[in-house]
mmCIF file of C-alpha atoms in Angstrom:
data_model
loop_
_atom_site.group_PDB
_atom_site.id
_atom_site.type_symbol
_atom_site.label_atom_id
_atom_site.label_comp_id
_atom_site.label_asym_id
_atom_site.label_seq_id
_atom_site.Cartn_x
_atom_site.Cartn_y
_atom_site.Cartn_z
ATOM 1 C CA MET A 1 128.649 8.104 138.586
ATOM 2 C CA GLN A 2 125.390 6.393 137.630
ATOM 3 C CA LYS A 3 125.913 3.321 135.469
ATOM 4 C CA THR A 4 123.669 1.960 132.715
ATOM 5 C CA VAL A 5 122.540 -1.635 132.234
ATOM 6 C CA CYS A 6 120.576 -3.031 129.287
ATOM 7 C CA ILE A 7 118.487 -6.114 130.047
ATOM 8 C CA THR A 8 116.695 -8.115 127.365
ATOM 9 C CA GLY A 9 113.703 -10.275 128.198
ATOM 10 C CA ALA A 10 113.044 -7.979 131.162
ATOM 11 C CA THR A 11 109.294 -8.546 131.429
ATOM 12 C CA SER A 12 109.479 -11.797 133.422
ATOM 13 C CA GLY A 13 111.696 -14.265 135.245
ATOM 14 C CA PHE A 14 115.418 -13.629 135.451
ATOM 15 C CA GLY A 15 115.198 -10.452 133.390
ATOM 16 C CA ARG A 16 112.625 -8.784 135.585
ATOM 17 C CA ALA A 17 114.510 -9.784 138.720
ATOM 18 C CA CYS A 18 117.730 -8.376 137.257
ATOM 19 C CA ALA A 19 115.967 -5.080 136.503
ATOM 20 C CA GLN A 20 114.737 -4.916 140.097
ATOM 21 C CA ARG A 21 118.176 -5.749 141.511
ATOM 22 C CA PHE A 22 120.108 -3.190 139.459
ATOM 23 C CA ALA A 23 117.443 -0.552 140.095
ATOM 24 C CA ALA A 24 117.854 -1.135 143.827
ATOM 25 C CA GLU A 25 121.471 -0.014 143.403
ATOM 26 C CA GLY A 26 120.459 3.112 141.503
ATOM 27 C CA TRP A 27 121.501 2.020 138.016
ATOM 28 C CA ARG A 28 120.015 3.594 134.903
ATOM 29 C CA LEU A 29 118.064 0.878 133.022
ATOM 30 C CA ILE A 30 117.316 -0.008 129.430
ATOM 31 C CA VAL A 31 114.727 -2.791 129.491
ATOM 32 C CA SER A 32 113.240 -4.635 126.559
ATOM 33 C CA GLY A 33 110.663 -7.327 125.968
ATOM 34 C CA ARG A 34 107.920 -8.304 123.574
ATOM 35 C CA ARG A 35 104.967 -7.641 125.893
ATOM 36 C CA THR A 36 104.285 -3.911 126.033
ATOM 37 C CA GLU A 37 101.795 -4.125 128.906
ATOM 38 C CA ARG A 38 104.431 -5.788 131.071
ATOM 39 C CA LEU A 39 106.995 -3.185 130.074
ATOM 40 C CA ASP A 40 104.570 -0.457 131.173
ATOM 41 C CA GLU A 41 104.100 -2.245 134.492
ATOM 42 C CA LEU A 42 107.873 -2.491 134.936
ATOM 43 C CA ILE A 43 108.346 1.223 134.260
ATOM 44 C CA ARG A 44 105.815 2.044 136.969
ATOM 45 C CA GLU A 45 107.573 -0.273 139.403
ATOM 46 C CA LEU A 46 111.057 1.111 138.726
ATOM 47 C CA LYS A 47 110.135 4.784 138.771
ATOM 48 C CA THR A 48 112.885 5.624 141.298
ATOM 49 C CA VAL A 49 115.576 5.347 138.582
ATOM 50 C CA PRO A 50 115.791 6.485 134.924
ATOM 51 C CA VAL A 51 114.272 3.767 132.731
ATOM 52 C CA HIS A 52 114.150 3.517 128.949
ATOM 53 C CA ALA A 53 111.774 0.717 127.906
ATOM 54 C CA ILE A 54 111.675 -0.665 124.370
ATOM 55 C CA PRO A 55 109.286 -3.272 122.922
ATOM 56 C CA LEU A 56 111.692 -5.613 121.171
ATOM 57 C CA ASP A 57 111.841 -9.024 119.544
ATOM 58 C CA VAL A 58 115.528 -9.937 119.696
ATOM 59 C CA ARG A 59 115.063 -12.263 116.735
ATOM 60 C CA ASN A 60 114.535 -9.226 114.511
ATOM 61 C CA ARG A 61 117.938 -7.891 113.493
ATOM 62 C CA GLU A 62 116.543 -4.606 112.187
ATOM 63 C CA GLU A 63 114.678 -3.956 115.454
ATOM 64 C CA VAL A 64 117.806 -4.602 117.491
ATOM 65 C CA THR A 65 119.937 -2.347 115.300
ATOM 66 C CA ALA A 66 117.368 0.451 115.478
ATOM 67 C CA MET A 67 117.056 0.133 119.260
ATOM 68 C CA VAL A 68 120.783 0.577 119.813
ATOM 69 C CA ARG A 69 121.100 3.316 117.189
ATOM 70 C CA ASP A 70 118.206 5.349 118.595
ATOM 71 C CA LEU A 71 118.993 5.210 122.305
ATOM 72 C CA PRO A 72 118.315 8.630 123.869
ATOM 73 C CA GLU A 73 120.973 10.850 125.384
ATOM 74 C CA GLY A 74 122.037 9.522 128.757
ATOM 75 C CA PHE A 75 121.431 5.884 127.820
ATOM 76 C CA ARG A 76 123.906 5.436 124.967
ATOM 77 C CA ASP A 77 126.995 4.395 126.898
ATOM 78 C CA VAL A 78 125.932 1.003 128.194
ATOM 79 C CA ASP A 79 128.130 -0.372 130.972
ATOM 80 C CA VAL A 80 126.510 -3.808 131.216
ATOM 81 C CA LEU A 81 124.499 -5.834 128.692
ATOM 82 C CA VAL A 82 122.500 -8.697 130.178
ATOM 83 C CA ASN A 83 121.640 -11.031 127.306
ATOM 84 C CA ASN A 84 118.738 -12.655 129.117
ATOM 85 C CA ALA A 85 116.110 -13.104 126.389
ATOM 86 C CA GLY A 86 115.802 -16.814 125.683
ATOM 87 C CA LEU A 87 113.488 -19.784 125.989
ATOM 88 C CA ALA A 88 113.039 -23.539 125.831
ATOM 89 C CA LEU A 89 110.207 -25.055 123.824
ATOM 90 C CA GLY A 90 109.048 -28.656 124.041
ATOM 91 C CA LEU A 91 110.582 -31.689 125.688
ATOM 92 C CA GLU A 92 110.095 -34.259 122.954
ATOM 93 C CA GLY A 93 112.902 -36.407 121.613
ATOM 94 C CA ALA A 94 114.670 -35.114 118.509
ATOM 95 C CA HIS A 95 112.753 -37.540 116.292
ATOM 96 C CA ALA A 96 109.413 -36.060 117.391
ATOM 97 C CA ALA A 97 110.269 -32.422 118.157
ATOM 98 C CA SER A 98 108.755 -29.451 116.374
ATOM 99 C CA LEU A 99 110.996 -27.831 113.777
ATOM 100 C CA GLU A 100 109.197 -24.548 114.458
ATOM 101 C CA ASP A 101 110.187 -24.811 118.132
ATOM 102 C CA TRP A 102 113.772 -25.565 117.145
ATOM 103 C CA GLU A 103 113.914 -22.536 114.862
ATOM 104 C CA THR A 104 112.450 -20.251 117.538
ATOM 105 C CA MET A 105 115.049 -21.379 120.072
ATOM 106 C CA ILE A 106 117.916 -20.950 117.606
ATOM 107 C CA ASP A 107 116.674 -17.529 116.499
ATOM 108 C CA THR A 108 116.188 -16.291 120.068
ATOM 109 C CA ASN A 109 118.900 -17.989 122.104
ATOM 110 C CA ILE A 110 121.670 -17.736 119.521
ATOM 111 C CA LYS A 111 120.924 -15.153 116.849
ATOM 112 C CA GLY A 112 119.230 -12.667 119.161
ATOM 113 C CA LEU A 113 122.126 -12.843 121.602
ATOM 114 C CA CYS A 114 124.584 -12.310 118.749
ATOM 115 C CA TYR A 115 122.673 -9.293 117.406
ATOM 116 C CA LEU A 116 122.652 -7.524 120.780
ATOM 117 C CA THR A 117 126.287 -8.322 121.497
ATOM 118 C CA ARG A 118 127.517 -7.159 118.095
ATOM 119 C CA CYS A 119 125.578 -3.887 118.356
ATOM 120 C CA PHE A 120 126.763 -2.926 121.845
ATOM 121 C CA LEU A 121 130.305 -4.289 121.799
ATOM 122 C CA PRO A 122 131.979 -1.671 119.549
ATOM 123 C CA GLY A 123 131.040 1.091 121.999
ATOM 124 C CA MET A 124 132.397 -0.892 124.936
ATOM 125 C CA VAL A 125 135.669 -1.558 123.138
ATOM 126 C CA ALA A 126 135.981 2.110 122.145
ATOM 127 C CA ARG A 127 135.487 3.164 125.790
ATOM 128 C CA ASN A 128 137.692 0.271 126.979
ATOM 129 C CA GLN A 129 135.124 -0.734 129.571
ATOM 130 C CA GLY A 130 131.916 -2.725 129.731
ATOM 131 C CA HIS A 131 130.520 -6.101 130.625
ATOM 132 C CA ILE A 132 128.591 -8.699 128.616
ATOM 133 C CA ILE A 133 126.564 -11.051 130.821
ATOM 134 C CA ASN A 134 125.123 -13.996 128.910
ATOM 135 C CA MET A 135 122.393 -16.147 130.434
ATOM 136 C CA GLY A 136 123.418 -19.699 129.659
ATOM 137 C CA SER A 137 122.278 -22.914 131.324
ATOM 138 C CA ILE A 138 123.676 -26.102 132.785
ATOM 139 C CA ALA A 139 121.847 -27.677 129.813
ATOM 140 C CA GLY A 140 124.788 -26.452 127.722
ATOM 141 C CA THR A 141 127.030 -28.841 129.661
ATOM 142 C CA TYR A 142 124.832 -31.701 130.898
ATOM 143 C CA PRO A 143 122.434 -33.289 128.386
ATOM 144 C CA TYR A 144 119.022 -34.602 129.354
ATOM 145 C CA PRO A 145 116.243 -36.344 127.404
ATOM 146 C CA GLY A 146 114.337 -33.809 125.326
ATOM 147 C CA GLY A 147 116.969 -31.111 125.796
ATOM 148 C CA ASN A 148 118.318 -31.534 122.237
ATOM 149 C CA VAL A 149 118.269 -28.095 120.546
ATOM 150 C CA TYR A 150 117.761 -26.080 123.740
ATOM 151 C CA GLY A 151 120.901 -27.631 125.235
ATOM 152 C CA ALA A 152 122.751 -27.069 121.977
ATOM 153 C CA THR A 153 121.845 -23.370 121.967
ATOM 154 C CA LYS A 154 123.186 -23.006 125.499
ATOM 155 C CA ALA A 155 126.371 -24.844 124.525
ATOM 156 C CA PHE A 156 126.719 -22.154 121.867
ATOM 157 C CA VAL A 157 126.322 -19.473 124.544
ATOM 158 C CA LYS A 158 129.090 -21.125 126.582
ATOM 159 C CA GLN A 159 131.555 -21.286 123.691
ATOM 160 C CA PHE A 160 130.596 -17.865 122.319
ATOM 161 C CA SER A 161 131.301 -16.363 125.751
ATOM 162 C CA ARG A 162 134.703 -18.022 125.853
ATOM 163 C CA ASN A 163 135.569 -16.783 122.387
ATOM 164 C CA LEU A 164 134.439 -13.266 123.264
ATOM 165 C CA LEU A 165 136.925 -13.307 126.141
ATOM 166 C CA THR A 166 139.659 -14.255 123.703
ATOM 167 C CA ASP A 167 138.727 -11.486 121.273
ATOM 168 C CA LEU A 168 138.584 -8.934 124.098
ATOM 169 C CA VAL A 169 141.728 -9.901 126.000
ATOM 170 C CA HIS A 170 143.423 -6.658 124.900
ATOM 171 C CA THR A 171 140.598 -4.627 126.488
ATOM 172 C CA ARG A 172 139.023 -4.100 129.914
ATOM 173 C CA VAL A 173 135.677 -5.426 128.661
ATOM 174 C CA ARG A 174 134.458 -8.374 130.722
ATOM 175 C CA VAL A 175 132.338 -11.385 129.754
ATOM 176 C CA THR A 176 130.407 -13.669 132.105
ATOM 177 C CA ASN A 177 128.298 -16.721 131.308
ATOM 178 C CA ILE A 178 125.787 -17.528 134.061
ATOM 179 C CA GLU A 179 124.546 -21.129 133.901
ATOM 180 C CA PRO A 180 121.507 -21.778 136.126
ATOM 181 C CA GLY A 181 120.177 -25.210 136.881
ATOM 182 C CA LEU A 182 116.640 -25.978 138.068
ATOM 183 C CA ALA A 183 114.951 -22.595 138.449
ATOM 184 C CA GLU A 184 111.262 -21.813 138.837
ATOM 185 C CA SER A 185 109.914 -18.899 136.812
ATOM 186 C CA GLU A 186 107.750 -18.841 133.691
ATOM 187 C CA PHE A 187 110.410 -20.943 131.947
ATOM 188 C CA SER A 188 108.553 -24.268 132.112
ATOM 189 C CA ILE A 189 105.190 -22.663 131.351
ATOM 190 C CA VAL A 190 106.709 -21.389 128.105
ATOM 191 C CA ARG A 191 108.391 -24.724 127.451
ATOM 192 C CA PHE A 192 105.046 -26.522 127.709
ATOM 193 C CA HIS A 193 103.240 -23.896 125.638
ATOM 194 C CA GLY A 194 101.202 -22.456 128.517
ATOM 195 C CA ASP A 195 100.368 -25.700 130.319
ATOM 196 C CA LYS A 196 100.914 -24.512 133.905
ATOM 197 C CA GLU A 197 99.816 -27.789 135.477
ATOM 198 C CA LYS A 198 102.438 -29.678 133.503
ATOM 199 C CA ALA A 199 105.023 -27.008 134.283
ATOM 200 C CA ASP A 200 104.359 -27.258 138.013
ATOM 201 C CA THR A 201 105.272 -30.943 138.009
ATOM 202 C CA VAL A 202 108.854 -29.998 137.051
ATOM 203 C CA TYR A 203 109.366 -28.426 140.482
ATOM 204 C CA SER A 204 107.245 -30.812 142.562
ATOM 205 C CA GLY A 205 109.036 -31.796 145.763
ATOM 206 C CA THR A 206 112.017 -29.504 145.131
ATOM 207 C CA GLU A 207 113.311 -26.161 146.308
ATOM 208 C CA PRO A 208 114.477 -24.675 143.001
ATOM 209 C CA LEU A 209 116.439 -21.530 142.297
ATOM 210 C CA ARG A 210 114.392 -18.332 142.079
ATOM 211 C CA PRO A 211 114.816 -15.388 139.688
ATOM 212 C CA ALA A 212 116.076 -13.250 142.579
ATOM 213 C CA ASP A 213 118.913 -15.740 143.140
ATOM 214 C CA ILE A 214 120.129 -15.361 139.572
ATOM 215 C CA ALA A 215 119.705 -11.578 139.673
ATOM 216 C CA GLU A 216 121.915 -11.444 142.757
ATOM 217 C CA ILE A 217 124.632 -13.315 140.872
ATOM 218 C CA ALA A 218 124.261 -11.071 137.814
ATOM 219 C CA TYR A 219 124.724 -8.014 139.981
ATOM 220 C CA TRP A 220 127.581 -9.541 141.971
ATOM 221 C CA VAL A 221 129.759 -10.290 138.924
ATOM 222 C CA THR A 222 129.669 -6.570 138.047
ATOM 223 C CA THR A 223 130.963 -5.552 141.482
ATOM 224 C CA VAL A 224 134.300 -7.372 141.580
ATOM 225 C CA PRO A 225 137.450 -5.250 140.982
ATOM 226 C CA PRO A 226 137.861 -4.046 137.375
ATOM 227 C CA HIS A 227 140.824 -6.345 136.715
ATOM 228 C CA VAL A 228 138.791 -9.413 137.732
ATOM 229 C CA ASN A 229 136.555 -11.302 135.296
ATOM 230 C CA ILE A 230 134.112 -13.945 136.525
ATOM 231 C CA CYS A 231 134.128 -16.109 133.406
ATOM 232 C CA THR A 232 131.468 -18.688 134.270
ATOM 233 C CA VAL A 233 129.054 -19.217 137.136
ATOM 234 C CA GLU A 234 127.448 -22.679 137.249
ATOM 235 C CA VAL A 235 124.695 -22.629 139.847
ATOM 236 C CA MET A 236 122.223 -25.290 140.961
ATOM 237 C CA PRO A 237 119.852 -25.617 143.904
ATOM 238 C CA THR A 238 121.069 -27.964 146.611
ATOM 239 C CA CYS A 239 118.444 -30.506 145.534
ATOM 240 C CA GLN A 240 120.094 -30.902 142.114
ATOM 241 C CA SER A 241 123.295 -32.439 140.821
ATOM 242 C CA CYS A 242 124.687 -33.682 137.518
ATOM 243 C CA GLY A 243 123.395 -37.208 137.002
ATOM 244 C CA PRO A 244 124.959 -40.434 135.763
ATOM 245 C CA PHE A 245 125.323 -41.236 132.077
ATOM 246 C CA ALA A 246 122.138 -42.605 130.529
ATOM 247 C CA ILE A 247 122.488 -46.256 129.584
ATOM 248 C CA HIS A 248 119.814 -48.272 127.825
ATOM 249 C CA ARG A 249 120.089 -51.975 128.601
ATOM 250 C CA GLY A 250 118.370 -54.169 126.075
ATOM 251 C CA SER A 251 116.449 -57.285 127.087
#
C-alpha cells in the first residue's frame, strides 16, 4: 500500500533530498516551501509519483492549519511528517546578534515545527500509526561561538522530541530526532545572508555531510520494524568531532 510523507522546506537541501529519496521508493509526497518556482521544478522532477505541492511559510499558523485541513483526497492520511523547515541566521556573539534573526529562527525552528506537529498528530494517534521526524542538529547538544539562539532552538527540538515520545508511549506513533553535524547545502549561504564566498569557507578543506546522506537516514528510520523507534540519530562527517570546552585565559 502506497504511503504518504509530508516534507517541509522541500525546495532545497535536506528537504529536497528527502523528497527525492522517498519518491524513489514510490511514496506519495506532500511537499511545501516558500519558493513557488522551486516547488514547480520539484513537481516536474518527481512526476513518477503522486505529488501535492503547497507554497507555505511554516511560521504562519493560519497557513499551516489551512494546508492540513484542505489536503486533497488520497493525501490526508499522512504516514510520516518530516519537520525539515529551519534555518540558522548570523554567527555573531549574543551581544551583537540581530534580534530580527533571532525571532526568525525561533518562529521557524520552534513555532513552525510545533504548528505542523500539532496539526498532523491527532490523525496519527487516531489511526494508531505514524512517524514524526524532526530535523535537529548537533548544535542542540554542543555549543559553539555564535551558535546562541540557533543552538537553543535545536535544543528545543531535542527535548520536544523526547517529550513527544513520552506523550505517545501508549500509541504506535514513532518520533525521531535527526541531528546532523557539518553538512554542505544552502545552509551556510542562508546563515550569511547570501554571501556564498563566506559560506564556502565553512567547508574549506573538509568532506562534509551531503543532503543525500541525511535523506538516506530519514528514509532508513521509517523502515525498521513497527515496534522499533529510532529515537535520536547524531551524525557527523568523519572530519568532525565534539571539541574541548572553550576556556579563555586572561593575561
